[in-house]
Amino acid sequence: MKQLGDDDILLAAAFVDGDLPEPQRARFELRLAAEPDLAEHVEHLLQTDELVRRHTRREGADRRHSRLRLLPTLAVAAAAIAAIFAVRAFLVDERLSARSIDVALVPSFESALEWIARDPALAGQLPPGLDELRGANDPPNVDAHTFHEAVSRSESRAFGAATPAETTAAFFSLTARAPVASTVLVFGFPKEGAPLRYWPAIDDADASRIAAGDHVLPGASFRLVDDPRGARIEYQRGFLVPIGAERVDVVIASRPAVAAVDAALLEPASDVGTEVDRLRAAGFATVVFIVDEP
Amino acid sequence: MVSRPEIADAGYPVESAPSLTSAWEAARSGDAEARAGLARLAHEIALRELSARRAAPSEIEDLAQESVRSFLAYLGGSGEAPLEIRAFLKWRALGVLSDQRKRRRARAMEITHVDTLEPTVEGVGPIAAAVAEQVRGALADCRARLGADMREALALRYEGGLEVGEIADRLGVTRNAIHVRTFRALAALRECLVRKGIEPEDAP
């Protein structure tokens, strides 16, 4: 097996760390598929990294401290999702109308560049963070804070946008404006395939409770990260529309967070109608969006 | 976890096509059946690779579907065709897995408890536990043999759970320097483990 040069070492390590933005990642994967020596090095790197992770117990106290330190950043990021192509609906239920949340379904994309290109206010902008690997062909042309502000403006427009009930997307996010602390559940019912729970995530049932204010589920598409390395943007794609689903009926339910959620309610029902009925019986207001697979 | 639907119209005979390359070309020319067939192949390969990589069972289907999306996005673009499509699909899946692991580590800093992050070898039977203990001992010994800079970077990476940028900040070096240091440290670790008769791909 040939030794790797410094450039390839850098690419290999960045690949293993999920640190290659999409254009570079695809180029590197093409090379991995064509260069057995390079592929073997990366295989070994992945295997050893996985082995060490399996046998490592992390320092939880330190990480919990980090979590608290980042909460303000999270709050800012949650308020900053771009939503110019959003569809929007109000959760209307007579019992809860005064406390219902305002929710919008926002189509999302495989890559950050696609997402940016779809918004005329953001088109062509490349903030730092989307070109993390040094030597990228396209250097940043806008600072992270400016980009983040532009995204925030898009979000405010989305909340006043028209509200078609059906849209086409491979990924999507939800923006939720909660006047009071609320419990939010999101389920998907693919035309082809079994029902699924989008929110809260499988390993984090407590996330169903959201504080009063603006939120993006499952997380902001573009996070502003500002640390000693400088401000930068990170991209997350959002919820996935399953391959082959053809279409997904997305049920969003909310109610004031006054009581714990029955564990049975966290498992999706067999179909949309049953789901909506049982959620309403449990005091939730519901709305259904249709997302067609591209 | 999302469902595992059959890929619609996935009946295109990719396996019996003159070559995967012709299926690729057909798909790029707008042949929906060829595209669906390649998507099915991408899904199969992703499931296999992700399982082999011990991705969390509850997440494998999600990741496989994300791999397919990622592949289809590339197919729909203007990037060059892979010379080895199967190998490319494998690496697409592993790239998605790396990406997801990074997101999970980052997310852990915000909303999850760190101990739930990655699969561990806790909770196995007594024999497997003994083997795991043996691997842990070998790992500890091999790590102790690394240079101080490598040990420090690995400690921050694994025990500290820090991302590359955070490690770079702590150590006052560039992000790239950490990438290179990590690569060399893991290569040395592997070599040491293999000398002790432990193959990382087979170890618990």
Short mmCIF file of C-alpha atoms in Angstrom, two decimals:
data_model
loop_
_atom_site.label_atom_id
_atom_site.label_comp_id
_atom_site.label_asym_id
_atom_site.label_seq_id
_atom_site.Cartn_x
_atom_site.Cartn_y
_atom_site.Cartn_z
CA MET A 1 0.00 0.00 0.00
CA LYS A 2 1.48 3.33 -1.07
CA GLN A 3 2.00 6.08 1.44
CA LEU A 4 -0.34 9.02 1.16
CA GLY A 5 0.80 12.55 0.47
CA ASP A 6 -0.09 15.36 2.84
CA ASP A 7 -3.03 16.52 0.74
CA ASP A 8 -4.57 13.08 0.71
CA ILE A 9 -3.97 12.62 4.42
CA LEU A 10 -5.85 15.82 4.99
CA LEU A 11 -8.72 14.77 2.75
CA ALA A 12 -8.91 11.31 4.29
CA ALA A 13 -9.08 12.63 7.84
CA ALA A 14 -11.60 15.31 6.88
CA PHE A 15 -13.76 12.67 5.19
CA VAL A 16 -13.76 10.47 8.28
CA ASP A 17 -14.70 13.45 10.43
CA GLY A 18 -17.59 14.47 8.17
CA ASP A 19 -15.70 17.66 7.51
CA LEU A 20 -15.84 17.72 3.71
CA PRO A 21 -18.59 19.90 2.23
CA GLU A 22 -20.52 18.27 -0.56
CA PRO A 23 -18.61 19.25 -3.72
CA GLN A 24 -15.28 18.15 -2.23
CA ARG A 25 -16.82 15.10 -0.64
CA ALA A 26 -18.21 13.82 -3.93
CA ARG A 27 -14.89 14.42 -5.67
CA PHE A 28 -13.07 12.52 -2.95
CA GLU A 29 -15.56 9.67 -3.09
CA LEU A 30 -14.99 9.39 -6.83
CA ARG A 31 -11.30 9.03 -6.13
CA LEU A 32 -11.92 6.48 -3.40
CA ALA A 33 -13.93 4.46 -5.87
CA ALA A 34 -11.10 4.52 -8.38
CA GLU A 35 -7.93 4.39 -6.26
CA PRO A 36 -7.64 1.18 -4.20
CA ASP A 37 -4.62 2.35 -2.23
CA LEU A 38 -6.34 5.53 -1.16
CA ALA A 39 -9.50 3.58 -0.33
CA GLU A 40 -7.54 1.13 1.80
CA HIS A 41 -6.01 3.94 3.82
CA VAL A 42 -9.43 5.47 4.45
CA GLU A 43 -10.90 2.06 5.34
CA HIS A 44 -8.18 1.58 7.91
CA LEU A 45 -8.71 5.04 9.27
CA LEU A 46 -12.46 4.51 9.62
CA GLN A 47 -12.03 1.12 11.26
CA THR A 48 -9.52 2.35 13.79
CA ASP A 49 -11.52 5.47 14.57
CA GLU A 50 -14.64 3.37 15.13
CA LEU A 51 -12.73 0.94 17.33
CA VAL A 52 -11.39 3.70 19.57
CA ARG A 53 -14.80 5.33 19.83
CA ARG A 54 -16.39 2.04 20.86
CA HIS A 55 -13.90 1.66 23.66
CA THR A 56 -13.90 5.22 24.90
CA ARG A 57 -15.91 6.61 27.76
CA ARG A 58 -16.22 10.30 27.34
CA GLU A 59 -15.93 12.94 30.00
CA GLY A 60 -19.61 13.70 30.48
CA ALA A 61 -19.20 16.55 32.93
CA ASP A 62 -17.07 18.49 30.53
CA ARG A 63 -19.54 17.99 27.73
CA ARG A 64 -22.50 19.04 29.81
CA HIS A 65 -20.64 22.24 30.51
CA SER A 66 -20.20 22.73 26.77
CA ARG A 67 -23.89 22.17 26.25
CA LEU A 68 -24.81 24.98 28.60
CA ARG A 69 -22.25 27.26 26.99
CA LEU A 70 -23.86 26.74 23.59
CA LEU A 71 -27.47 27.25 24.56
CA PRO A 72 -27.49 30.96 23.61
CA THR A 73 -26.13 30.04 20.19
CA LEU A 74 -28.85 27.46 19.80
CA ALA A 75 -31.50 29.99 20.67
CA VAL A 76 -30.20 32.41 18.07
CA ALA A 77 -29.92 29.69 15.46
CA ALA A 78 -33.43 28.44 16.09
CA ALA A 79 -34.78 31.87 15.28
CA ALA A 80 -32.90 32.08 12.02
CA ILE A 81 -34.17 29.44 9.63
CA ALA A 82 -34.74 30.64 6.09
CA ALA A 83 -38.20 29.84 4.86
CA ILE A 84 -38.89 31.76 1.68
CA PHE A 85 -40.52 28.78 0.03
CA ALA A 86 -42.45 27.86 3.08
CA VAL A 87 -45.98 26.69 3.30
CA ARG A 88 -47.73 27.77 6.41
CA ALA A 89 -50.73 26.88 8.49
CA PHE A 90 -52.22 27.70 11.82
CA LEU A 91 -53.05 24.96 14.21
CA VAL A 92 -56.69 25.63 14.86
CA ASP A 93 -58.62 23.92 17.56
CA GLU A 94 -61.45 25.59 19.36
CA ARG A 95 -60.26 24.47 22.78
CA LEU A 96 -56.76 25.75 22.20
CA SER A 97 -57.14 28.51 19.66
CA ALA A 98 -55.79 31.16 22.02
CA ARG A 99 -52.67 29.10 22.60
CA SER A 100 -52.14 27.33 19.27
CA ILE A 101 -48.76 27.47 17.57
CA ASP A 102 -48.03 28.90 14.16
CA VAL A 103 -46.23 26.29 12.09
CA ALA A 104 -44.76 26.24 8.60
CA LEU A 105 -43.32 23.43 6.54
CA VAL A 106 -40.15 24.51 4.76
CA PRO A 107 -38.78 22.49 1.82
CA SER A 108 -35.11 21.73 2.20
CA PHE A 109 -32.35 20.33 0.02
CA GLU A 110 -29.55 17.84 -0.20
CA SER A 111 -26.88 20.51 -0.26
CA ALA A 112 -26.52 23.95 1.24
CA LEU A 113 -25.74 25.39 -2.16
CA GLU A 114 -29.08 24.20 -3.55
CA TRP A 115 -30.85 25.72 -0.59
CA ILE A 116 -29.13 29.04 -1.03
CA ALA A 117 -29.69 29.08 -4.78
CA ARG A 118 -33.46 28.81 -4.34
CA ASP A 119 -33.72 32.03 -2.34
CA PRO A 120 -33.20 35.12 -4.48
CA ALA A 121 -32.16 37.07 -1.41
CA LEU A 122 -29.35 34.62 -0.76
CA ALA A 123 -28.42 33.40 -4.24
CA GLY A 124 -24.70 33.27 -4.85
CA GLN A 125 -23.76 33.84 -1.25
CA LEU A 126 -21.14 31.52 0.17
CA PRO A 127 -20.52 32.12 3.86
CA PRO A 128 -17.55 30.67 5.74
CA GLY A 129 -18.19 27.17 6.99
CA LEU A 130 -19.57 25.81 3.74
CA ASP A 131 -16.03 25.62 2.40
CA GLU A 132 -14.35 24.34 5.51
CA LEU A 133 -11.59 22.44 3.86
CA ARG A 134 -8.75 24.78 3.06
CA GLY A 135 -8.07 25.19 -0.63
CA ALA A 136 -11.71 25.12 -1.70
CA ASN A 137 -12.25 26.50 -5.17
CA ASP A 138 -14.85 29.00 -4.10
CA PRO A 139 -13.80 31.14 -1.16
CA PRO A 140 -16.42 32.75 1.09
CA ASN A 141 -17.92 35.89 -0.34
CA VAL A 142 -20.06 36.95 2.61
CA ASP A 143 -19.38 36.93 6.32
CA ALA A 144 -21.35 34.56 8.52
CA HIS A 145 -23.20 37.25 10.46
CA THR A 146 -24.38 39.02 7.30
CA PHE A 147 -25.55 35.74 5.82
CA HIS A 148 -27.28 34.86 9.04
CA GLU A 149 -29.14 38.15 9.08
CA ALA A 150 -30.30 37.55 5.51
CA VAL A 151 -31.60 34.14 6.53
CA SER A 152 -33.48 35.75 9.41
CA ARG A 153 -35.15 38.18 7.04
CA SER A 154 -36.24 35.25 4.87
CA GLU A 155 -37.77 33.62 7.89
CA SER A 156 -39.88 36.64 8.73
CA ARG A 157 -41.20 36.71 5.16
CA ALA A 158 -42.11 33.05 5.33
CA PHE A 159 -44.34 33.56 8.31
CA GLY A 160 -46.51 35.83 6.25
CA ALA A 161 -46.42 33.73 3.09
CA ALA A 162 -49.26 31.90 1.38
CA THR A 163 -50.10 28.50 2.77
CA PRO A 164 -50.51 25.72 0.21
CA ALA A 165 -51.16 22.43 1.93
CA GLU A 166 -49.03 20.44 -0.50
CA THR A 167 -45.46 20.86 -1.60
CA THR A 168 -42.66 18.83 -3.22
CA ALA A 169 -39.43 18.24 -1.36
CA ALA A 170 -36.85 15.59 -0.55
CA PHE A 171 -36.16 17.14 2.84
CA PHE A 172 -38.09 19.59 4.95
CA SER A 173 -37.97 21.52 8.18
CA LEU A 174 -40.73 22.92 10.34
CA THR A 175 -40.80 26.38 11.81
CA ALA A 176 -42.93 26.73 14.90
CA ARG A 177 -43.82 29.92 16.73
CA ALA A 178 -45.15 28.98 20.14
CA PRO A 179 -46.85 31.64 22.28
CA VAL A 180 -46.49 29.37 25.31
CA ALA A 181 -44.36 26.36 26.17
CA SER A 182 -45.79 23.55 24.07
CA THR A 183 -45.59 19.86 23.39
CA VAL A 184 -45.04 19.19 19.70
CA LEU A 185 -45.26 15.83 17.94
CA VAL A 186 -44.65 15.26 14.24
CA PHE A 187 -45.50 12.05 12.39
CA GLY A 188 -45.16 11.04 8.76
CA PHE A 189 -47.45 8.71 6.85
CA PRO A 190 -45.81 7.71 3.55
CA LYS A 191 -48.07 6.55 0.77
CA GLU A 192 -45.64 3.66 0.35
CA GLY A 193 -44.09 2.44 3.57
CA ALA A 194 -44.69 2.32 7.28
CA PRO A 195 -45.60 5.37 9.41
CA LEU A 196 -42.75 7.12 11.12
CA ARG A 197 -42.13 9.54 13.92
CA TYR A 198 -40.26 12.65 12.89
CA TRP A 199 -40.35 14.52 16.17
CA PRO A 200 -39.21 14.05 18.82
CA ALA A 201 -36.24 12.02 17.62
CA ILE A 202 -36.18 8.38 18.68
CA ASP A 203 -33.40 8.92 21.20
CA ASP A 204 -34.67 12.18 22.61
CA ALA A 205 -38.33 12.02 23.63
CA ASP A 206 -37.88 15.00 25.95
CA ALA A 207 -37.42 17.23 22.91
CA SER A 208 -41.19 17.11 22.32
CA ARG A 209 -41.46 19.99 24.78
CA ILE A 210 -40.50 23.34 23.29
CA ALA A 211 -40.29 26.65 25.08
CA ALA A 212 -42.36 29.66 24.13
CA GLY A 213 -40.77 31.39 21.15
CA ASP A 214 -39.51 30.53 17.68
CA HIS A 215 -38.20 27.08 16.86
CA VAL A 216 -37.02 25.09 13.90
CA LEU A 217 -37.48 21.34 13.83
CA PRO A 218 -35.40 19.23 13.66
CA GLY A 219 -32.91 22.09 13.85
CA ALA A 220 -31.93 25.24 12.04
CA SER A 221 -30.93 24.59 8.45
CA PHE A 222 -28.15 27.10 8.81
CA ARG A 223 -26.57 27.39 12.22
CA LEU A 224 -24.40 30.34 13.11
CA VAL A 225 -21.40 29.10 15.04
CA ASP A 226 -19.24 31.76 16.59
CA ASP A 227 -16.21 30.64 18.56
CA PRO A 228 -12.53 31.54 18.76
CA ARG A 229 -12.03 30.14 15.27
CA GLY A 230 -14.38 32.79 13.95
CA ALA A 231 -17.98 32.93 12.84
CA ARG A 232 -19.15 30.36 10.35
CA ILE A 233 -22.26 28.65 9.06
CA GLU A 234 -23.19 24.98 9.28
CA TYR A 235 -25.91 23.31 7.24
CA GLN A 236 -28.44 20.65 8.22
CA ARG A 237 -30.86 19.14 5.74
CA GLY A 238 -33.90 18.62 7.93
CA PHE A 239 -36.40 15.76 7.96
CA LEU A 240 -36.08 13.19 5.22
CA VAL A 241 -38.87 12.17 2.84
CA PRO A 242 -38.27 8.40 2.55
CA ILE A 243 -37.12 7.15 -0.80
CA GLY A 244 -40.03 5.54 -2.61
CA ALA A 245 -42.60 7.11 -0.31
CA GLU A 246 -44.14 8.97 -3.26
CA ARG A 247 -45.84 11.28 -0.81
CA VAL A 248 -45.93 11.76 2.93
CA ASP A 249 -48.79 13.12 4.98
CA VAL A 250 -47.07 15.05 7.75
CA VAL A 251 -49.14 15.38 10.90
CA ILE A 252 -48.09 18.14 13.28
CA ALA A 253 -49.69 18.21 16.69
CA SER A 254 -49.28 20.65 19.55
CA ARG A 255 -50.76 21.47 22.90
CA PRO A 256 -49.62 23.57 25.84
CA ALA A 257 -46.94 21.70 27.76
CA VAL A 258 -48.97 21.18 30.89
CA ALA A 259 -48.68 17.41 31.15
CA ALA A 260 -46.30 14.64 30.19
CA VAL A 261 -47.01 12.86 26.92
CA ASP A 262 -48.34 9.34 27.17
CA ALA A 263 -45.65 7.04 25.79
CA ALA A 264 -48.23 5.38 23.55
CA LEU A 265 -48.76 8.69 21.75
CA LEU A 266 -45.11 8.73 20.73
CA GLU A 267 -45.62 5.74 18.47
CA PRO A 268 -47.34 6.56 15.18
CA ALA A 269 -50.81 5.23 14.55
CA SER A 270 -51.62 3.06 11.56
CA ASP A 271 -52.98 5.86 9.39
CA VAL A 272 -53.49 9.60 9.29
CA GLY A 273 -57.12 9.57 10.33
CA THR A 274 -56.51 7.43 13.38
CA GLU A 275 -53.54 9.53 14.30
CA VAL A 276 -55.42 12.81 14.14
CA ASP A 277 -58.35 11.39 16.08
CA ARG A 278 -56.28 10.07 18.94
CA LEU A 279 -54.15 13.20 19.14
CA ARG A 280 -57.21 15.40 19.33
CA ALA A 281 -58.66 13.14 21.98
CA ALA A 282 -55.47 13.79 23.95
CA GLY A 283 -55.95 17.55 23.71
CA PHE A 284 -53.67 18.26 20.76
CA ALA A 285 -54.43 20.64 17.94
CA THR A 286 -53.38 19.13 14.62
CA VAL A 287 -52.57 20.12 11.07
CA VAL A 288 -51.61 17.97 8.10
CA PHE A 289 -49.26 18.90 5.29
CA ILE A 290 -48.63 16.82 2.20
CA VAL A 291 -45.06 16.50 0.96
CA ASP A 292 -44.61 14.90 -2.46
CA GLU A 293 -41.38 13.11 -3.22
CA PRO A 294 -39.53 14.82 -6.10
CA MET B 1 -36.48 5.39 12.25
CA VAL B 2 -38.16 5.77 8.92
CA SER B 3 -39.92 2.97 7.13
CA ARG B 4 -38.30 0.81 4.49
CA PRO B 5 -40.48 1.29 1.44
CA GLU B 6 -39.80 -0.42 -1.84
CA ILE B 7 -38.34 2.06 -4.24
CA ALA B 8 -41.01 2.91 -6.73
CA ASP B 9 -40.52 1.46 -10.19
CA ALA B 10 -37.30 -0.12 -9.12
CA GLY B 11 -37.60 -2.90 -11.63
CA TYR B 12 -35.00 -1.62 -14.05
CA PRO B 13 -32.66 -4.55 -14.62
CA VAL B 14 -29.51 -2.84 -13.51
CA GLU B 15 -27.77 -6.11 -12.77
CA SER B 16 -28.40 -7.43 -16.24
CA ALA B 17 -27.74 -4.20 -18.07
CA PRO B 18 -24.67 -4.21 -20.31
CA SER B 19 -22.98 -2.34 -17.52
CA LEU B 20 -23.74 -0.06 -14.67
CA THR B 21 -22.14 2.66 -16.71
CA SER B 22 -24.83 2.34 -19.34
CA ALA B 23 -27.48 2.51 -16.63
CA TRP B 24 -25.78 5.65 -15.34
CA GLU B 25 -25.81 7.19 -18.80
CA ALA B 26 -29.43 6.23 -19.33
CA ALA B 27 -30.41 7.72 -15.99
CA ARG B 28 -28.63 10.93 -16.81
CA SER B 29 -30.50 11.05 -20.09
CA GLY B 30 -33.78 10.98 -18.24
CA ASP B 31 -34.57 7.26 -18.12
CA ALA B 32 -36.66 7.00 -14.96
CA GLU B 33 -36.35 3.23 -14.77
CA ALA B 34 -32.59 3.39 -14.93
CA ARG B 35 -32.59 6.03 -12.22
CA ALA B 36 -34.86 3.93 -10.02
CA GLY B 37 -32.72 0.87 -10.58
CA LEU B 38 -29.59 2.71 -9.56
CA ALA B 39 -31.42 4.07 -6.54
CA ARG B 40 -32.31 0.54 -5.54
CA LEU B 41 -28.71 -0.54 -5.91
CA ALA B 42 -27.58 2.48 -3.88
CA HIS B 43 -30.04 1.52 -1.17
CA GLU B 44 -28.84 -2.08 -1.02
CA ILE B 45 -25.20 -1.13 -0.89
CA ALA B 46 -25.82 1.52 1.74
CA LEU B 47 -27.70 -0.93 3.98
CA ARG B 48 -24.87 -3.43 3.70
CA GLU B 49 -22.11 -0.92 4.34
CA LEU B 50 -23.86 0.83 7.18
CA SER B 51 -24.59 -2.46 8.91
CA ALA B 52 -20.99 -3.53 8.49
CA ARG B 53 -19.94 -0.22 10.05
CA ARG B 54 -22.13 -0.90 13.06
CA ALA B 55 -24.29 2.13 12.54
CA ALA B 56 -27.04 2.24 15.17
CA PRO B 57 -29.75 -0.22 14.00
CA SER B 58 -32.47 2.35 14.56
CA GLU B 59 -30.72 4.71 12.18
CA ILE B 60 -29.55 2.45 9.38
CA GLU B 61 -32.62 2.87 7.22
CA ASP B 62 -32.59 6.65 7.66
CA LEU B 63 -28.95 6.76 6.69
CA ALA B 64 -29.44 4.44 3.75
CA GLN B 65 -32.15 6.68 2.42
CA GLU B 66 -30.02 9.72 2.93
CA SER B 67 -27.29 7.94 1.00
CA VAL B 68 -29.68 7.33 -1.86
CA ARG B 69 -30.74 10.97 -1.85
CA SER B 70 -27.14 12.00 -1.84
CA PHE B 71 -26.37 9.67 -4.73
CA LEU B 72 -29.39 10.83 -6.73
CA ALA B 73 -28.41 14.43 -6.17
CA TYR B 74 -25.00 13.68 -7.62
CA LEU B 75 -26.52 11.71 -10.48
CA GLY B 76 -28.80 14.62 -11.25
CA GLY B 77 -25.92 17.05 -11.39
CA SER B 78 -23.18 17.45 -13.92
CA GLY B 79 -20.35 15.80 -12.01
CA GLU B 80 -18.21 13.21 -13.75
CA ALA B 81 -19.42 9.62 -13.87
CA PRO B 82 -17.70 7.27 -11.42
CA LEU B 83 -15.39 4.68 -12.93
CA GLU B 84 -16.60 2.12 -10.41
CA ILE B 85 -20.22 2.83 -9.58
CA ARG B 86 -20.57 0.20 -6.87
CA ALA B 87 -17.50 1.47 -5.11
CA PHE B 88 -18.75 5.01 -5.44
CA LEU B 89 -22.06 4.01 -3.86
CA LYS B 90 -20.22 2.42 -0.98
CA TRP B 91 -18.25 5.57 -0.33
CA ARG B 92 -21.33 7.75 -0.67
CA ALA B 93 -22.87 5.73 2.14
CA LEU B 94 -19.77 5.98 4.30
CA GLY B 95 -19.60 9.70 3.63
CA VAL B 96 -23.18 10.06 4.83
CA LEU B 97 -22.31 8.05 7.92
CA SER B 98 -19.34 10.30 8.71
CA ASP B 99 -21.51 13.34 8.14
CA GLN B 100 -24.20 11.99 10.46
CA ARG B 101 -21.72 11.13 13.18
CA LYS B 102 -20.41 14.66 13.05
CA ARG B 103 -23.93 16.06 13.32
CA ARG B 104 -24.69 13.82 16.27
CA ARG B 105 -21.53 14.86 18.06
CA ALA B 106 -22.35 18.50 17.44
CA ARG B 107 -25.95 17.99 18.49
CA ALA B 108 -24.80 16.36 21.70
CA MET B 109 -23.32 19.68 22.72
CA GLU B 110 -26.75 21.18 22.53
CA ILE B 111 -29.49 18.85 23.54
CA THR B 112 -28.49 15.27 24.24
CA HIS B 113 -26.57 13.50 26.91
CA VAL B 114 -23.11 12.57 25.84
CA ASP B 115 -23.27 8.96 27.00
CA THR B 116 -25.97 8.15 24.46
CA LEU B 117 -23.94 9.23 21.47
CA GLU B 118 -22.12 6.27 19.99
CA PRO B 119 -22.65 2.54 20.28
CA THR B 120 -20.40 1.02 22.90
CA VAL B 121 -19.46 -2.49 23.88
CA GLU B 122 -21.19 -2.29 27.24
CA GLY B 123 -23.87 -4.78 28.08
CA VAL B 124 -22.46 -7.77 26.19
CA GLY B 125 -21.97 -11.32 27.46
CA PRO B 126 -19.05 -12.40 29.67
CA ILE B 127 -16.87 -13.81 26.88
CA ALA B 128 -17.37 -10.82 24.64
CA ALA B 129 -16.78 -8.56 27.62
CA ALA B 130 -13.48 -10.29 28.30
CA VAL B 131 -12.41 -9.88 24.68
CA ALA B 132 -13.48 -6.26 24.79
CA GLU B 133 -11.41 -5.77 27.90
CA GLN B 134 -8.44 -7.27 26.12
CA VAL B 135 -8.92 -4.85 23.23
CA ARG B 136 -9.23 -1.94 25.64
CA GLY B 137 -5.97 -2.95 27.30
CA ALA B 138 -4.20 -3.19 23.96
CA LEU B 139 -5.59 0.15 22.93
CA ALA B 140 -4.42 1.77 26.13
CA ASP B 141 -0.95 0.33 25.68
CA CYS B 142 -0.74 1.42 22.05
CA ARG B 143 -1.95 4.92 22.86
CA ALA B 144 0.67 5.21 25.59
CA ARG B 145 3.35 4.55 22.99
CA LEU B 146 2.31 7.47 20.81
CA GLY B 147 4.09 10.80 20.92
CA ALA B 148 2.80 13.39 23.36
CA ASP B 149 1.21 15.56 20.67
CA MET B 150 -0.68 12.60 19.23
CA ARG B 151 -1.82 11.39 22.66
CA GLU B 152 -3.09 14.84 23.47
CA ALA B 153 -5.02 15.16 20.22
CA LEU B 154 -6.61 11.73 20.66
CA ALA B 155 -7.56 12.43 24.27
CA LEU B 156 -9.36 15.60 23.27
CA ARG B 157 -10.98 13.83 20.34
CA TYR B 158 -12.25 10.76 22.15
CA GLU B 159 -12.38 11.30 25.91
CA GLY B 160 -13.02 15.02 25.51
CA GLY B 161 -15.49 14.49 22.68
CA LEU B 162 -14.27 17.64 20.95
CA GLU B 163 -14.59 18.46 17.30
CA VAL B 164 -11.58 19.14 15.11
CA GLY B 165 -11.97 22.91 15.34
CA GLU B 166 -12.19 22.84 19.11
CA ILE B 167 -9.10 20.67 19.39
CA ALA B 168 -7.25 23.06 17.11
CA ASP B 169 -8.28 25.97 19.32
CA ARG B 170 -7.19 24.19 22.48
CA LEU B 171 -3.81 23.27 21.06
CA GLY B 172 -3.22 26.50 19.20
CA VAL B 173 -2.69 24.87 15.83
CA THR B 174 -4.62 24.84 12.57
CA ARG B 175 -7.55 22.61 11.82
CA ASN B 176 -5.52 20.92 9.11
CA ALA B 177 -2.74 20.18 11.55
CA ILE B 178 -5.23 18.31 13.71
CA HIS B 179 -6.48 16.35 10.72
CA VAL B 180 -2.95 15.29 9.86
CA ARG B 181 -2.08 14.53 13.48
CA THR B 182 -5.19 12.42 13.89
CA PHE B 183 -4.50 10.49 10.72
CA ARG B 184 -0.96 9.69 11.75
CA ALA B 185 -1.99 8.79 15.28
CA LEU B 186 -4.69 6.39 14.12
CA ALA B 187 -2.36 4.84 11.55
CA ALA B 188 0.22 4.24 14.29
CA LEU B 189 -2.46 2.86 16.59
CA ARG B 190 -3.61 0.44 13.96
CA GLU B 191 -0.10 -0.76 13.29
CA CYS B 192 0.46 -1.33 17.00
CA LEU B 193 -2.85 -3.20 17.40
CA VAL B 194 -2.14 -5.43 14.44
CA ARG B 195 1.24 -6.30 15.93
CA LYS B 196 -0.66 -7.41 19.01
CA GLY B 197 -2.89 -9.60 16.87
CA ILE B 198 -5.92 -7.29 16.91
CA GLU B 199 -7.47 -6.37 13.58
CA PRO B 200 -9.63 -3.28 14.12
CA GLU B 201 -12.19 -4.43 11.54
CA ASP B 202 -12.77 -7.66 13.47
CA ALA B 203 -12.41 -6.44 17.02
CA PRO B 204 -15.50 -6.01 19.23
#
